[in-house]
mmCIF file of C-alpha atoms in Angstrom:
data_model
loop_
_atom_site.group_PDB
_atom_site.id
_atom_site.type_symbol
_atom_site.label_atom_id
_atom_site.label_comp_id
_atom_site.label_asym_id
_atom_site.label_seq_id
_atom_site.Cartn_x
_atom_site.Cartn_y
_atom_site.Cartn_z
ATOM 1 C CA SER F 388 -17.323 -23.356 -35.496
ATOM 2 C CA ARG F 389 -18.662 -23.557 -39.110
ATOM 3 C CA THR F 390 -18.187 -19.835 -39.534
ATOM 4 C CA ARG F 391 -14.663 -20.022 -38.208
ATOM 5 C CA HIS F 392 -14.011 -22.840 -40.840
ATOM 6 C CA ARG F 393 -15.219 -20.829 -43.614
ATOM 7 C CA VAL F 394 -13.095 -17.811 -42.363
ATOM 8 C CA ALA F 395 -9.797 -19.992 -42.225
ATOM 9 C CA SER F 396 -10.751 -21.315 -45.876
ATOM 10 C CA ALA F 397 -11.067 -17.752 -47.065
ATOM 11 C CA PHE F 398 -7.777 -16.735 -45.591
ATOM 12 C CA ARG F 399 -6.263 -19.842 -47.391
ATOM 13 C CA ARG F 400 -7.723 -18.966 -50.874
ATOM 14 C CA ALA F 401 -6.546 -15.496 -50.227
ATOM 15 C CA LYS F 402 -2.804 -16.763 -49.712
ATOM 16 C CA GLN F 403 -2.719 -15.515 -46.095
ATOM 17 C CA PRO F 404 -1.365 -18.741 -44.274
ATOM 18 C CA ALA F 405 -0.844 -17.227 -41.016
ATOM 19 C CA ALA F 406 -4.382 -15.936 -40.615
ATOM 20 C CA ALA F 407 -5.572 -19.145 -41.989
ATOM 21 C CA VAL F 408 -3.588 -21.234 -39.523
ATOM 22 C CA ALA F 409 -4.906 -19.160 -36.728
ATOM 23 C CA ALA F 410 -8.614 -19.276 -38.018
ATOM 24 C CA TYR F 411 -8.337 -23.124 -38.429
ATOM 25 C CA ARG F 412 -7.068 -23.616 -34.843
ATOM 26 C CA ALA F 413 -9.920 -21.279 -33.740
ATOM 27 C CA ALA F 414 -12.264 -23.347 -35.565
ATOM 28 C CA LEU F 415 -11.172 -26.417 -33.827
ATOM 29 C CA THR F 416 -12.298 -24.810 -30.398
ATOM 30 C CA GLY F 417 -15.825 -26.046 -29.926
ATOM 31 C CA ALA F 418 -15.734 -28.014 -33.189
ATOM 32 C CA GLU F 419 -18.366 -30.830 -33.503
ATOM 33 C CA ASP F 420 -16.785 -34.200 -33.410
ATOM 34 C CA ALA F 421 -17.958 -34.472 -37.027
ATOM 35 C CA ALA F 422 -16.166 -31.275 -38.293
ATOM 36 C CA ALA F 423 -13.036 -31.638 -36.489
ATOM 37 C CA PRO F 424 -11.313 -34.380 -38.921
ATOM 38 C CA GLY F 425 -11.843 -32.115 -41.915
ATOM 39 C CA ILE F 426 -10.515 -29.218 -40.110
ATOM 40 C CA LEU F 427 -7.466 -31.086 -38.821
ATOM 41 C CA LEU F 428 -6.681 -32.283 -42.288
ATOM 42 C CA GLU F 429 -6.917 -28.869 -43.734
ATOM 43 C CA LEU F 430 -4.856 -27.508 -41.202
ATOM 44 C CA ALA F 431 -2.100 -30.190 -41.548
ATOM 45 C CA SER F 432 -2.301 -29.832 -45.475
ATOM 46 C CA LEU F 433 -1.768 -26.089 -45.012
ATOM 47 C CA LEU F 434 1.214 -26.353 -42.676
ATOM 48 C CA ALA F 435 2.670 -29.082 -44.811
ATOM 49 C CA GLU F 436 2.713 -26.980 -47.846
ATOM 50 C CA GLY F 437 3.863 -23.755 -46.401
ATOM 51 C CA SER F 438 7.056 -23.379 -44.492
ATOM 52 C CA ARG F 439 6.116 -25.191 -41.401
ATOM 53 C CA PRO F 440 5.976 -28.847 -42.440
ATOM 54 C CA GLY F 441 7.364 -29.852 -39.269
ATOM 55 C CA GLU F 442 4.104 -28.537 -37.440
ATOM 56 C CA ALA F 443 1.892 -30.652 -39.857
ATOM 57 C CA GLU F 444 2.353 -33.797 -38.113
ATOM 58 C CA ALA F 445 0.524 -32.839 -34.708
ATOM 59 C CA PRO F 446 -3.063 -32.077 -36.358
ATOM 60 C CA LEU F 447 -2.535 -35.612 -38.468
ATOM 61 C CA ARG F 448 -1.749 -37.465 -35.406
ATOM 62 C CA GLU F 449 -4.476 -35.885 -33.544
ATOM 63 C CA LEU F 450 -7.047 -36.698 -36.439
ATOM 64 C CA ILE F 451 -5.766 -40.315 -36.518
ATOM 65 C CA THR F 452 -5.909 -40.979 -32.944
ATOM 66 C CA ARG F 453 -9.128 -38.990 -31.756
ATOM 67 C CA HIS F 454 -11.275 -39.693 -34.813
ATOM 68 C CA PRO F 455 -9.980 -43.283 -36.145
ATOM 69 C CA THR F 456 -13.414 -43.940 -38.080
ATOM 70 C CA ALA F 457 -13.320 -40.632 -39.882
ATOM 71 C CA PRO F 458 -13.456 -40.855 -43.461
ATOM 72 C CA GLN F 459 -10.221 -38.661 -43.634
ATOM 73 C CA ILE F 460 -8.166 -41.407 -41.980
ATOM 74 C CA PRO F 461 -6.796 -42.562 -45.453
ATOM 75 C CA ALA F 462 -5.915 -39.104 -46.544
ATOM 76 C CA ALA F 463 -4.373 -38.428 -43.009
ATOM 77 C CA LEU F 464 -2.186 -41.616 -43.046
ATOM 78 C CA TYR F 465 -0.979 -40.747 -46.589
ATOM 79 C CA ALA F 466 -0.188 -37.199 -45.688
ATOM 80 C CA LEU F 467 1.651 -38.341 -42.577
ATOM 81 C CA ALA F 468 3.872 -40.891 -44.551
ATOM 82 C CA TRP F 469 4.606 -38.147 -47.109
ATOM 83 C CA LEU F 470 5.901 -35.825 -44.396
ATOM 84 C CA HIS F 471 8.214 -38.702 -43.302
ATOM 85 C CA LEU F 472 9.387 -39.442 -46.741
ATOM 86 C CA GLU F 473 10.013 -35.795 -47.620
ATOM 87 C CA ALA F 474 11.872 -35.445 -44.649
ATOM 88 C CA GLY F 475 14.155 -38.323 -45.593
ATOM 89 C CA ARG F 476 12.923 -40.623 -43.018
ATOM 90 C CA ALA F 477 11.589 -43.588 -44.953
ATOM 91 C CA GLU F 478 11.998 -45.905 -42.086
ATOM 92 C CA THR F 479 9.341 -44.072 -40.061
ATOM 93 C CA ALA F 480 7.075 -43.557 -43.159
ATOM 94 C CA ARG F 481 7.131 -47.313 -43.628
ATOM 95 C CA PRO F 482 4.684 -48.540 -40.746
ATOM 96 C CA VAL F 483 2.155 -45.675 -41.738
ATOM 97 C CA LEU F 484 2.248 -46.939 -45.372
ATOM 98 C CA VAL F 485 1.941 -50.572 -44.101
ATOM 99 C CA ARG F 486 -1.219 -49.476 -42.013
ATOM 100 C CA LEU F 487 -2.649 -47.637 -44.948
ATOM 101 C CA ALA F 488 -2.033 -50.495 -47.531
ATOM 102 C CA THR F 489 -3.365 -52.951 -45.003
ATOM 103 C CA GLU F 490 -6.414 -51.420 -43.617
ATOM 104 C CA PHE F 491 -7.651 -49.614 -46.759
ATOM 105 C CA THR F 492 -6.819 -52.165 -49.623
ATOM 106 C CA ARG F 493 -9.241 -51.143 -52.192
ATOM 107 C CA HIS F 494 -8.879 -47.155 -51.334
ATOM 108 C CA PRO F 495 -6.984 -45.334 -53.918
ATOM 109 C CA LEU F 496 -4.591 -44.204 -51.370
ATOM 110 C CA GLY F 497 -4.138 -47.536 -49.973
ATOM 111 C CA LEU F 498 -3.334 -48.889 -53.439
ATOM 112 C CA ASP F 499 -0.894 -46.008 -53.743
ATOM 113 C CA ALA F 500 0.687 -46.927 -50.472
ATOM 114 C CA ALA F 501 1.125 -50.619 -51.654
ATOM 115 C CA PHE F 502 3.092 -49.102 -54.745
ATOM 116 C CA ARG F 503 5.361 -47.242 -52.424
ATOM 117 C CA LEU F 504 5.910 -50.189 -50.316
ATOM 118 C CA GLY F 505 6.711 -52.173 -53.309
ATOM 119 C CA GLU F 506 9.265 -49.260 -54.333
ATOM 120 C CA GLN F 507 10.963 -49.838 -51.033
ATOM 121 C CA GLU F 508 11.182 -53.640 -51.355
ATOM 122 C CA PHE F 509 12.426 -53.118 -54.982
ATOM 123 C CA ALA F 510 15.156 -50.801 -53.914
ATOM 124 C CA ALA F 511 16.214 -53.191 -51.063
ATOM 125 C CA ARG F 512 16.235 -55.944 -53.916
ATOM 126 C CA ARG F 513 13.575 -58.053 -52.116
ATOM 127 C CA TRP F 514 12.006 -59.125 -55.329
ATOM 128 C CA LYS F 515 9.382 -61.455 -54.069
ATOM 129 C CA GLU F 516 8.149 -58.909 -51.454
ATOM 130 C CA ALA F 517 8.233 -56.119 -54.242
ATOM 131 C CA ALA F 518 6.219 -58.262 -56.747
ATOM 132 C CA ALA F 519 3.507 -58.997 -53.874
ATOM 133 C CA ARG F 520 3.239 -55.388 -53.304
ATOM 134 C CA PHE F 521 2.914 -54.358 -56.966
ATOM 135 C CA GLN F 522 0.514 -57.065 -57.769
ATOM 136 C CA VAL F 523 -1.818 -55.391 -55.055
ATOM 137 C CA ALA F 524 -1.113 -51.732 -56.547
ATOM 138 C CA ALA F 525 -1.932 -53.097 -60.130
ATOM 139 C CA ALA F 526 -5.470 -53.580 -59.392
ATOM 140 C CA PRO F 527 -7.516 -52.186 -62.341
ATOM 141 C CA GLU F 528 -9.107 -49.389 -60.013
ATOM 142 C CA SER F 529 -5.752 -48.374 -58.817
ATOM 143 C CA PRO F 530 -4.433 -44.951 -59.634
ATOM 144 C CA VAL F 531 -1.036 -46.501 -60.046
ATOM 145 C CA SER F 532 -1.997 -49.567 -61.969
ATOM 146 C CA GLU F 533 0.157 -48.940 -64.962
ATOM 147 C CA ALA F 534 3.544 -48.161 -63.135
ATOM 148 C CA ALA F 535 2.716 -51.014 -60.723
ATOM 149 C CA LEU F 536 2.447 -53.607 -63.645
ATOM 150 C CA TYR F 537 5.746 -52.216 -64.947
ATOM 151 C CA GLN F 538 7.416 -52.627 -61.729
ATOM 152 C CA LEU F 539 5.709 -55.970 -61.162
ATOM 153 C CA GLY F 540 7.188 -57.250 -64.376
ATOM 154 C CA TRP F 541 10.855 -56.205 -63.419
ATOM 155 C CA SER F 542 10.264 -57.644 -59.823
ATOM 156 C CA GLU F 543 9.253 -61.019 -61.246
ATOM 157 C CA ARG F 544 12.148 -60.769 -63.882
ATOM 158 C CA ASN F 545 14.640 -60.047 -61.110
ATOM 159 C CA ALA F 546 13.218 -62.971 -59.096
ATOM 160 C CA GLY F 547 13.687 -65.356 -61.964
ATOM 161 C CA ASN F 548 10.012 -65.673 -62.807
ATOM 162 C CA HIS F 549 10.080 -64.842 -66.398
ATOM 163 C CA ALA F 550 6.711 -66.215 -67.391
ATOM 164 C CA ALA F 551 5.176 -63.931 -64.524
ATOM 165 C CA ALA F 552 7.125 -61.052 -65.650
ATOM 166 C CA ALA F 553 6.155 -61.627 -69.299
ATOM 167 C CA GLN F 554 2.420 -61.654 -68.127
ATOM 168 C CA ALA F 555 2.700 -58.391 -66.307
ATOM 169 C CA PHE F 556 4.333 -56.768 -69.265
ATOM 170 C CA GLN F 557 1.719 -58.144 -71.581
ATOM 171 C CA THR F 558 -1.032 -56.853 -69.394
ATOM 172 C CA LEU F 559 0.532 -53.505 -69.291
ATOM 173 C CA GLN F 560 0.427 -53.635 -73.297
ATOM 174 C CA GLN F 561 -3.289 -54.148 -73.455
#
Protein backbone atom coordinates (compact mmCIF):
# COMPACT_ATOMS: atom_id res chain seq x y z
CA SER A 1 0.00 0.00 0.00
CA ARG A 2 2.82 2.42 0.87
CA THR A 3 4.54 1.71 -2.46
CA ARG A 4 1.28 2.21 -4.36
CA HIS A 5 0.80 5.51 -2.54
CA ARG A 6 4.28 6.65 -3.60
CA VAL A 7 3.55 5.60 -7.19
CA ALA A 8 0.29 7.59 -7.11
CA SER A 9 2.12 10.65 -5.81
CA ALA A 10 4.73 10.30 -8.55
CA PHE A 11 2.03 10.13 -11.24
CA ARG A 12 0.44 13.24 -9.73
CA ARG A 13 3.72 15.17 -9.77
CA ALA A 14 4.25 14.02 -13.37
CA LYS A 15 0.86 15.55 -14.25
CA GLN A 16 -0.67 12.22 -15.20
CA PRO A 17 -3.99 12.50 -13.35
CA ALA A 18 -5.68 9.40 -14.79
CA ALA A 19 -2.76 7.20 -13.77
CA ALA A 20 -2.59 8.93 -10.36
CA VAL A 21 -6.31 8.35 -9.70
CA ALA A 22 -5.95 4.67 -10.58
CA ALA A 23 -2.86 4.36 -8.38
CA TYR A 24 -4.55 6.10 -5.40
CA ARG A 25 -7.52 3.76 -5.75
CA ALA A 26 -5.16 0.78 -5.87
CA ALA A 27 -3.33 2.11 -2.80
CA LEU A 28 -6.62 2.12 -0.90
CA THR A 29 -6.97 -1.63 -1.49
CA GLY A 30 -5.38 -3.16 1.54
CA ALA A 31 -4.33 0.19 3.00
CA GLU A 32 -3.86 0.26 6.74
CA ASP A 33 -6.47 2.30 8.58
CA ALA A 34 -3.84 4.85 9.52
CA ALA A 35 -2.87 5.45 5.87
CA ALA A 36 -6.35 5.45 4.32
CA PRO A 37 -7.46 8.96 5.42
CA GLY A 38 -4.43 10.60 3.81
CA ILE A 39 -4.87 8.62 0.61
CA LEU A 40 -8.59 9.46 0.46
CA LEU A 41 -7.87 13.16 0.96
CA GLU A 42 -5.21 13.16 -1.76
CA LEU A 43 -7.52 11.31 -4.14
CA ALA A 44 -10.34 13.79 -3.50
CA SER A 45 -7.97 16.70 -3.99
CA LEU A 46 -6.75 15.31 -7.30
CA LEU A 47 -10.30 14.72 -8.52
CA ALA A 48 -11.45 18.18 -7.40
CA GLU A 49 -8.62 20.02 -9.10
CA GLY A 50 -9.01 18.08 -12.32
CA SER A 51 -11.93 17.74 -14.62
CA ARG A 52 -13.78 15.38 -12.24
CA PRO A 53 -14.88 17.46 -9.21
CA GLY A 54 -18.17 15.55 -9.04
CA GLU A 55 -16.23 12.42 -8.16
CA ALA A 56 -14.32 14.11 -5.32
CA GLU A 57 -17.23 13.98 -2.90
CA ALA A 58 -17.23 10.19 -2.49
CA PRO A 59 -13.68 9.83 -1.08
CA LEU A 60 -14.27 12.83 1.21
CA ARG A 61 -17.48 11.32 2.58
CA GLU A 62 -15.74 7.95 3.01
CA LEU A 63 -12.94 9.62 4.97
CA ILE A 64 -15.41 11.52 7.18
CA THR A 65 -17.62 8.49 7.79
CA ARG A 66 -15.09 5.68 8.15
CA HIS A 67 -12.32 7.64 9.89
CA PRO A 68 -14.12 10.18 12.11
CA THR A 69 -11.14 10.77 14.40
CA ALA A 70 -8.49 11.10 11.68
CA PRO A 71 -6.44 14.29 11.76
CA GLN A 72 -7.51 14.92 8.14
CA ILE A 73 -11.16 15.49 9.13
CA PRO A 74 -10.96 19.32 9.19
CA ALA A 75 -9.37 19.35 5.72
CA ALA A 76 -11.94 16.86 4.42
CA LEU A 77 -14.86 18.90 5.77
CA TYR A 78 -13.38 22.08 4.32
CA ALA A 79 -12.83 20.46 0.91
CA LEU A 80 -16.36 19.05 0.94
CA ALA A 81 -17.84 22.45 1.77
CA TRP A 82 -15.88 24.08 -1.05
CA LEU A 83 -17.02 21.43 -3.52
CA HIS A 84 -20.59 22.45 -2.72
CA LEU A 85 -19.83 26.19 -2.77
CA GLU A 86 -18.07 25.98 -6.12
CA ALA A 87 -21.02 24.03 -7.52
CA GLY A 88 -23.34 26.87 -6.42
CA ARG A 89 -24.88 24.84 -3.59
CA ALA A 90 -24.36 27.10 -0.58
CA GLU A 91 -27.34 25.48 1.17
CA THR A 92 -25.62 22.07 1.22
CA ALA A 93 -22.25 23.59 2.12
CA ARG A 94 -23.70 25.32 5.18
CA PRO A 95 -24.16 22.25 7.45
CA VAL A 96 -20.62 21.13 6.61
CA LEU A 97 -19.25 24.58 7.48
CA VAL A 98 -21.31 24.61 10.69
CA ARG A 99 -19.86 21.24 11.70
CA LEU A 100 -16.33 22.40 10.92
CA ALA A 101 -16.75 25.68 12.83
CA THR A 102 -18.40 23.92 15.77
CA GLU A 103 -16.19 20.87 16.17
CA PHE A 104 -12.87 22.52 15.30
CA THR A 105 -13.27 25.95 16.89
CA ARG A 106 -9.56 26.78 17.11
CA HIS A 107 -8.34 24.93 14.02
CA PRO A 108 -7.40 27.33 11.18
CA LEU A 109 -10.00 25.69 8.91
CA GLY A 110 -12.65 25.89 11.64
CA LEU A 111 -11.92 29.60 11.99
CA ASP A 112 -12.13 30.03 8.23
CA ALA A 113 -15.45 28.16 8.25
CA ALA A 114 -16.76 30.59 10.89
CA PHE A 115 -15.78 33.43 8.55
CA ARG A 116 -17.56 31.83 5.57
CA LEU A 117 -20.68 31.37 7.70
CA GLY A 118 -20.40 35.01 8.72
CA GLU A 119 -20.31 35.99 5.07
CA GLN A 120 -23.52 34.01 4.47
CA GLU A 121 -25.22 35.70 7.43
CA PHE A 122 -24.01 39.11 6.25
CA ALA A 123 -25.36 38.50 2.74
CA ALA A 124 -28.70 37.55 4.31
CA ARG A 125 -28.60 40.80 6.35
CA ARG A 126 -28.65 38.90 9.64
CA TRP A 127 -26.25 41.32 11.31
CA LYS A 128 -26.19 39.84 14.84
CA GLU A 129 -25.56 36.32 13.55
CA ALA A 130 -22.89 37.63 11.17
CA ALA A 131 -21.20 39.55 13.98
CA ALA A 132 -21.14 36.45 16.17
CA ARG A 133 -19.49 34.40 13.41
CA PHE A 134 -16.98 37.14 12.56
CA GLN A 135 -16.13 37.54 16.26
CA VAL A 136 -15.06 33.88 16.38
CA ALA A 137 -13.14 34.17 13.10
CA ALA A 138 -11.33 37.29 14.37
CA ALA A 139 -9.31 35.27 16.90
CA PRO A 140 -5.63 36.31 16.85
CA GLU A 141 -4.55 32.88 15.61
CA SER A 142 -7.07 32.93 12.77
CA PRO A 143 -5.77 33.01 9.19
CA VAL A 144 -8.67 35.36 8.35
CA SER A 145 -8.57 37.56 11.46
CA GLU A 146 -8.11 40.86 9.62
CA ALA A 147 -10.92 40.21 7.15
CA ALA A 148 -13.10 39.00 10.04
CA LEU A 149 -12.46 42.16 12.06
CA TYR A 150 -13.36 44.30 9.05
CA GLN A 151 -16.59 42.37 8.48
CA LEU A 152 -17.29 42.38 12.22
CA GLY A 153 -17.10 46.17 12.17
CA TRP A 154 -19.58 46.42 9.32
CA SER A 155 -21.92 43.84 10.87
CA GLU A 156 -21.96 45.73 14.15
CA ARG A 157 -22.49 49.06 12.34
CA ASN A 158 -25.37 47.63 10.34
CA ALA A 159 -26.89 46.24 13.55
CA GLY A 160 -26.71 49.71 15.09
CA ASN A 161 -23.96 48.78 17.55
CA HIS A 162 -21.70 51.72 16.76
CA ALA A 163 -19.40 51.36 19.77
CA ALA A 164 -18.76 47.69 18.93
CA ALA A 165 -18.19 48.63 15.28
CA ALA A 166 -15.67 51.30 16.28
CA GLN A 167 -13.90 48.79 18.53
CA ALA A 168 -13.59 46.26 15.70
CA PHE A 169 -12.22 48.87 13.30
CA GLN A 170 -9.77 50.19 15.94
CA THR A 171 -8.52 46.68 16.65
CA LEU A 172 -8.02 46.21 12.93
CA GLN A 173 -5.84 49.35 12.74
CA GLN A 174 -3.53 48.21 15.55
